[in-house]
Each structure stands twice: as structure tokens, then as C-alpha cells.
């Protein structure tokens, strides 16, 4: 991208952003910060060819969220403050020099609403989302499929504010519009939000019905043994548990385990140690689900105990196997002198572990 478009081009910036995000996913925060810092420096200078440069506050805002995820809250707060200034400067430009199309301002406001929500300013975020909704409705017309995303984002903002009934209306409207335009199977993307809202209101039967619909949809599109269906099976199991239907919950947990454990094996067969470690950390919540159900739901039931224990031991074994395989490959490819250094490193790690 640098060769084709230049070092400071939007294309280069996008490539740097993607590279940094890959390092975040691999858990290499130091390298991620190096690339993110380069992108941030590129944001210091406004694009002279754009009157309304929406990308500047949006990129800085997104960086804040990434640094928070990496555990650097001080840096995240600094970037959020910087994004706030950039947003206000942008909105002042909109006031003095109207955009060529209302969608530009609506897009900036939508991003600003997400910024407010990330900062915990949910009431302000809802008001901005309402403003965006009115703008989109004026541009596209009531009932337009272009309003689906706006309904969903406004519904999510209202839910964070605790206005569940109003949030449900927007989710229902989005679902009905998608179902009418593309059919029930393509409208399932909003069902997860609706099911989680059911759970918040204690409507577990209604939530289970929606999760079941999602499971059926994923199985139809991707086959019986796909992880997305299994993730929703875990949701069904949890809701059965909340209703006190422990045997049904156990059956669903087992069904999910039968799909997810082979999937874990498949993923761990590729990638390096960092990739495998990141994958296992991201999917640790599944193991927590099984263990939590045993300890809190069925503490005296041998079946629940076996479910938790077999998954725990299997995951631990897969981690050891994956790391051992990686080291074996390294040894085969190394020169004798490098192999000696690797052995010394292993011995040093072993010695250090004794003192921890």
C-alpha cells in the first residue's frame, strides 16, 4: 500500500490498522502498540482534500477501545479525550459548512454515539441515536430496509439505559423488516439480541425458542457440527438451568461439548503458539460454563462432574500437545547449535518455574 498509494495514504493507514489488530489477537500488545502509534501519528494532520474528515475521530476512538482491551486504561482515556475534541471540531464544521449529503453527518453522529456509550454516557448516546434515526428516516423513508441497522443500534442503546420495552420495539421492527425483505432464515441476526433481552426480563422460555431457531438456522446453512450452533446450545442450556430444568440443561451442555471439543482440536492443529494461546483464552468461557453448571447447578451429580472434568482435562491436554508439537517442529528445522540454545532456554524456564 505504501508503494502504490504513499506512506500517509488512507490505504496504508488501513493496512497498518489491520496489522496492529492481528497482533492484538495474538496477544502481542507491544508490537500492536507500535503499529497503532504510527496510525495515530498519521491522524495528527487533517486530510486537506476532505472538508469533513470523519475518519480522524473514528480511528482515534477505535484505538481507545483497543488499548482498553489490552489493559492500558490510561492510554485509552487519553485517546477518548482526544476523540471527543476531534468530534466536536467535526460537528462545528458541519454547522458552518453543511455536508454534501446528510448521510455523512449521520455517520459521524452514529460513531459519536458509540463513543458516548463506551464512556458510560448512555443517556447522551440514546439522544444522539434518536437524532440519527430521524435523519435516516427522513433520507430513506419509514419502513425502509436501510433503517434496520439504525433500529438495532438505537435498541441496543436503549437497552443499556434500561428502557427495555422501547428497545424491544426497535428489535421487533428490525426483525420484521428483515423477514419481509429476505425471509426468516436471513432475519435471524437480530434474534440473539431479542433472546438476550428476553433473558434480562426473565422470559427464559421465549429466549429458548429464539436460541433454538438460531441453532436450526446455523445447522441448515453450515451443517450439524458447526460451532455457531453449539454456542447457542450453551445459551439454551443456561436458560434451562435458570428455569430449574437441570436434566435438560445437562443434555444441551453435552450436545454443545460434542461439537466444540472436536472444533478446538481442528483449530489447534494450525497456527503458532501465540495463535493457539489466544484462541484458548477467547474460548475459555465455554469451559467456565461447564464448570459453573457443575459447581452451582448440579454439585452432587456425577454426570455434571464428568462433563466439567473431562472438558477441563481435555483442554489442558490439548494445550500441552499443541505446545509440544510446536517445539518438536522447531527442533527438526534447527541447526545443531540453535537446538542447543533451545534446550538451554527450556532448562532456564524449568528452573524459573521452580521459583515461582
CSV table of N, CA and C in Angstrom, one decimal, residues 240-313:
chain,number,residue,atom,x,y,z
A,240,UNK,N,-32.3,-23.2,30.5
A,240,UNK,CA,-32.9,-24.3,31.2
A,240,UNK,C,-32.5,-24.4,32.6
A,241,UNK,N,-31.2,-24.1,32.9
A,241,UNK,CA,-30.6,-24.1,34.2
A,241,UNK,C,-31.4,-23.0,35.0
A,242,UNK,N,-31.5,-21.8,34.5
A,242,UNK,CA,-32.2,-20.7,35.2
A,242,UNK,C,-33.7,-21.1,35.5
A,243,UNK,N,-34.3,-21.9,34.7
A,243,UNK,CA,-35.6,-22.4,35.0
A,243,UNK,C,-35.7,-23.6,35.9
A,244,UNK,N,-34.5,-24.1,36.3
A,244,UNK,CA,-34.5,-25.2,37.2
A,244,UNK,C,-34.6,-26.6,36.5
A,245,UNK,N,-34.6,-26.6,35.2
A,245,UNK,CA,-34.7,-27.8,34.4
A,245,UNK,C,-33.3,-28.4,34.2
A,246,UNK,N,-32.7,-29.0,35.2
A,246,UNK,CA,-31.3,-29.3,35.2
A,246,UNK,C,-31.0,-30.4,34.2
A,247,UNK,N,-31.8,-31.4,34.1
A,247,UNK,CA,-31.5,-32.5,33.2
A,247,UNK,C,-31.5,-32.0,31.7
A,248,UNK,N,-32.4,-31.2,31.4
A,248,UNK,CA,-32.5,-30.6,30.1
A,248,UNK,C,-31.2,-29.7,29.8
A,249,UNK,N,-30.8,-29.0,30.8
A,249,UNK,CA,-29.6,-28.2,30.7
A,249,UNK,C,-28.4,-29.0,30.5
A,250,UNK,N,-28.3,-30.1,31.3
A,250,UNK,CA,-27.1,-31.0,31.1
A,250,UNK,C,-27.1,-31.6,29.7
A,251,UNK,N,-28.3,-32.0,29.2
A,251,UNK,CA,-28.3,-32.6,27.8
A,251,UNK,C,-27.8,-31.6,26.8
A,252,UNK,N,-28.2,-30.3,26.9
A,252,UNK,CA,-27.7,-29.3,26.0
A,252,UNK,C,-26.2,-29.0,26.1
A,253,UNK,N,-25.8,-29.0,27.4
A,253,UNK,CA,-24.3,-28.8,27.6
A,253,UNK,C,-23.5,-29.9,26.9
A,254,UNK,N,-24.0,-31.2,27.1
A,254,UNK,CA,-23.3,-32.3,26.4
A,254,UNK,C,-23.3,-32.2,24.9
A,255,UNK,N,-24.5,-31.8,24.4
A,255,UNK,CA,-24.6,-31.6,22.9
A,255,UNK,C,-23.6,-30.6,22.4
A,256,UNK,N,-23.5,-29.5,23.1
A,256,UNK,CA,-22.5,-28.5,22.7
A,256,UNK,C,-21.1,-29.0,22.8
A,257,UNK,N,-20.8,-29.7,23.9
A,257,UNK,CA,-19.5,-30.2,24.1
A,257,UNK,C,-19.1,-31.2,22.9
A,258,UNK,N,-20.0,-32.0,22.5
A,258,UNK,CA,-19.7,-32.9,21.4
A,258,UNK,C,-19.3,-32.2,20.1
A,259,UNK,N,-19.8,-31.0,19.9
A,259,UNK,CA,-19.4,-30.2,18.7
A,259,UNK,C,-18.1,-29.4,19.0
A,260,UNK,N,-18.1,-28.7,20.1
A,260,UNK,CA,-17.0,-27.8,20.3
A,260,UNK,C,-15.6,-28.4,20.6
A,261,UNK,N,-15.6,-29.5,21.2
A,261,UNK,CA,-14.2,-30.1,21.5
A,261,UNK,C,-13.5,-30.6,20.3
A,262,UNK,N,-14.2,-31.3,19.3
A,262,UNK,CA,-13.5,-31.6,18.0
A,262,UNK,C,-13.1,-30.3,17.3
A,263,UNK,N,-13.9,-29.2,17.4
A,263,UNK,CA,-13.6,-28.0,16.7
A,263,UNK,C,-12.3,-27.4,17.3
A,264,UNK,N,-12.2,-27.5,18.6
A,264,UNK,CA,-11.0,-27.0,19.3
A,264,UNK,C,-9.8,-27.7,18.8
A,265,UNK,N,-9.9,-29.1,18.6
A,265,UNK,CA,-8.8,-29.9,18.1
A,265,UNK,C,-8.4,-29.4,16.7
A,266,UNK,N,-9.4,-29.1,15.9
A,266,UNK,CA,-9.2,-28.7,14.5
A,266,UNK,C,-8.4,-27.4,14.4
A,267,UNK,N,-8.8,-26.4,15.3
A,267,UNK,CA,-8.2,-25.1,15.2
A,267,UNK,C,-6.7,-25.2,15.8
A,268,UNK,N,-6.5,-26.0,16.8
A,268,UNK,CA,-5.2,-26.1,17.4
A,268,UNK,C,-4.2,-26.9,16.5
A,269,UNK,N,-4.7,-27.5,15.5
A,269,UNK,CA,-3.8,-28.2,14.6
A,269,UNK,C,-3.0,-27.3,13.7
A,270,UNK,N,-3.4,-26.0,13.6
A,270,UNK,CA,-2.8,-25.0,12.8
A,270,UNK,C,-2.3,-23.8,13.7
A,271,UNK,N,-1.5,-22.9,13.1
A,271,UNK,CA,-1.1,-21.7,13.8
A,271,UNK,C,0.1,-21.9,14.7
A,272,UNK,N,0.7,-20.8,15.2
A,272,UNK,CA,1.8,-20.9,16.1
A,272,UNK,C,1.3,-20.8,17.5
A,273,UNK,N,2.3,-20.8,18.5
A,273,UNK,CA,1.9,-20.8,19.9
A,273,UNK,C,1.0,-19.6,20.3
A,274,UNK,N,1.4,-18.4,19.8
A,274,UNK,CA,0.6,-17.2,20.2
A,274,UNK,C,-0.8,-17.4,19.7
A,275,UNK,N,-1.0,-17.9,18.4
A,275,UNK,CA,-2.3,-18.0,17.9
A,275,UNK,C,-3.1,-19.0,18.7
A,276,UNK,N,-2.5,-20.1,19.1
A,276,UNK,CA,-3.2,-21.1,19.9
A,276,UNK,C,-3.6,-20.6,21.3
A,277,UNK,N,-2.6,-19.9,21.9
A,277,UNK,CA,-2.9,-19.3,23.2
A,277,UNK,C,-4.0,-18.4,23.2
A,278,UNK,N,-4.0,-17.5,22.1
A,278,UNK,CA,-5.1,-16.5,22.0
A,278,UNK,C,-6.5,-17.2,21.8
A,279,UNK,N,-6.5,-18.2,21.0
A,279,UNK,CA,-7.7,-19.0,20.7
A,279,UNK,C,-8.3,-19.6,22.0
A,280,UNK,N,-7.4,-20.2,22.8
A,280,UNK,CA,-7.8,-20.9,24.0
A,280,UNK,C,-8.3,-19.9,25.0
A,281,UNK,N,-7.7,-18.7,25.1
A,281,UNK,CA,-8.1,-17.7,26.0
A,281,UNK,C,-9.5,-17.2,25.7
A,282,UNK,N,-9.7,-17.0,24.4
A,282,UNK,CA,-11.0,-16.4,23.9
A,282,UNK,C,-12.1,-17.4,24.1
A,283,UNK,N,-11.8,-18.7,24.1
A,283,UNK,CA,-12.8,-19.8,24.3
A,283,UNK,C,-12.9,-20.4,25.7
A,284,UNK,N,-12.2,-19.8,26.6
A,284,UNK,CA,-12.2,-20.3,28.0
A,284,UNK,C,-13.6,-20.2,28.6
A,285,UNK,N,-14.4,-19.3,28.1
A,285,UNK,CA,-15.7,-19.1,28.7
A,285,UNK,C,-16.6,-20.4,28.6
A,286,UNK,N,-16.3,-21.2,27.5
A,286,UNK,CA,-17.0,-22.5,27.4
A,286,UNK,C,-16.7,-23.4,28.5
A,287,UNK,N,-15.5,-23.5,28.9
A,287,UNK,CA,-15.1,-24.4,30.0
A,287,UNK,C,-15.7,-23.8,31.3
A,288,UNK,N,-15.7,-22.5,31.4
A,288,UNK,CA,-16.3,-21.9,32.6
A,288,UNK,C,-17.8,-22.3,32.7
A,289,UNK,N,-18.4,-22.4,31.6
A,289,UNK,CA,-19.9,-22.7,31.6
A,289,UNK,C,-20.1,-24.1,32.2
A,290,UNK,N,-19.3,-25.1,31.7
A,290,UNK,CA,-19.4,-26.4,32.2
A,290,UNK,C,-19.1,-26.5,33.7
A,291,UNK,N,-18.0,-25.9,34.1
A,291,UNK,CA,-17.6,-26.0,35.5
A,291,UNK,C,-18.6,-25.3,36.4
A,292,UNK,N,-19.0,-24.1,35.9
A,292,UNK,CA,-20.0,-23.4,36.7
A,292,UNK,C,-21.3,-24.1,36.9
A,293,UNK,N,-21.8,-24.8,35.8
A,293,UNK,CA,-23.0,-25.6,35.9
A,293,UNK,C,-22.9,-26.7,36.9
A,294,UNK,N,-21.7,-27.3,36.9
A,294,UNK,CA,-21.5,-28.4,37.9
A,294,UNK,C,-21.4,-27.9,39.3
A,295,UNK,N,-20.7,-26.9,39.6
A,295,UNK,CA,-20.5,-26.4,40.9
A,295,UNK,C,-21.7,-25.7,41.5
A,296,UNK,N,-22.5,-25.0,40.7
A,296,UNK,CA,-23.6,-24.2,41.2
A,296,UNK,C,-24.9,-24.9,40.8
A,297,UNK,N,-25.0,-25.6,39.7
A,297,UNK,CA,-26.3,-26.1,39.3
A,297,UNK,C,-26.5,-27.6,39.8
A,298,UNK,N,-25.5,-28.4,39.6
A,298,UNK,CA,-25.6,-29.9,39.9
A,298,UNK,C,-24.4,-30.3,40.7
A,299,UNK,N,-24.1,-29.8,41.9
A,299,UNK,CA,-22.8,-30.1,42.6
A,299,UNK,C,-22.7,-31.5,43.0
A,300,UNK,N,-23.8,-32.2,43.2
A,300,UNK,CA,-23.7,-33.6,43.6
A,300,UNK,C,-24.0,-34.6,42.5
A,301,UNK,N,-24.1,-34.1,41.3
A,301,UNK,CA,-24.4,-35.0,40.2
A,301,UNK,C,-23.2,-35.5,39.5
A,302,UNK,N,-23.0,-36.8,39.4
A,302,UNK,CA,-21.7,-37.3,38.8
A,302,UNK,C,-21.6,-37.0,37.3
A,303,UNK,N,-22.8,-36.9,36.6
A,303,UNK,CA,-22.8,-36.6,35.2
A,303,UNK,C,-22.3,-35.2,34.9
A,304,UNK,N,-22.7,-34.3,35.7
A,304,UNK,CA,-22.3,-32.9,35.5
A,304,UNK,C,-20.8,-32.8,35.9
A,305,UNK,N,-20.4,-33.5,36.9
A,305,UNK,CA,-19.0,-33.5,37.3
A,305,UNK,C,-18.1,-34.1,36.2
A,306,UNK,N,-18.5,-35.2,35.5
A,306,UNK,CA,-17.8,-35.7,34.4
A,306,UNK,C,-17.7,-34.8,33.2
A,307,UNK,N,-18.8,-34.1,33.0
A,307,UNK,CA,-18.8,-33.1,31.9
A,307,UNK,C,-17.7,-32.1,32.1
A,308,UNK,N,-17.7,-31.5,33.3
A,308,UNK,CA,-16.7,-30.4,33.6
A,308,UNK,C,-15.3,-31.0,33.6
A,309,UNK,N,-15.1,-32.1,34.3
A,309,UNK,CA,-13.8,-32.7,34.4
A,309,UNK,C,-13.2,-33.1,33.1
A,310,UNK,N,-14.0,-33.8,32.3
A,310,UNK,CA,-13.4,-34.3,31.0
A,310,UNK,C,-13.1,-33.1,30.1
A,311,UNK,N,-13.9,-32.1,30.1
A,311,UNK,CA,-13.6,-30.9,29.3
A,311,UNK,C,-12.3,-30.2,29.8
A,312,UNK,N,-12.2,-30.1,31.1
A,312,UNK,CA,-11.0,-29.4,31.7
A,312,UNK,C,-9.8,-30.2,31.4
A,313,UNK,N,-9.8,-31.5,31.6
A,313,UNK,CA,-8.6,-32.3,31.3
A,313,UNK,C,-8.3,-32.3,29.8
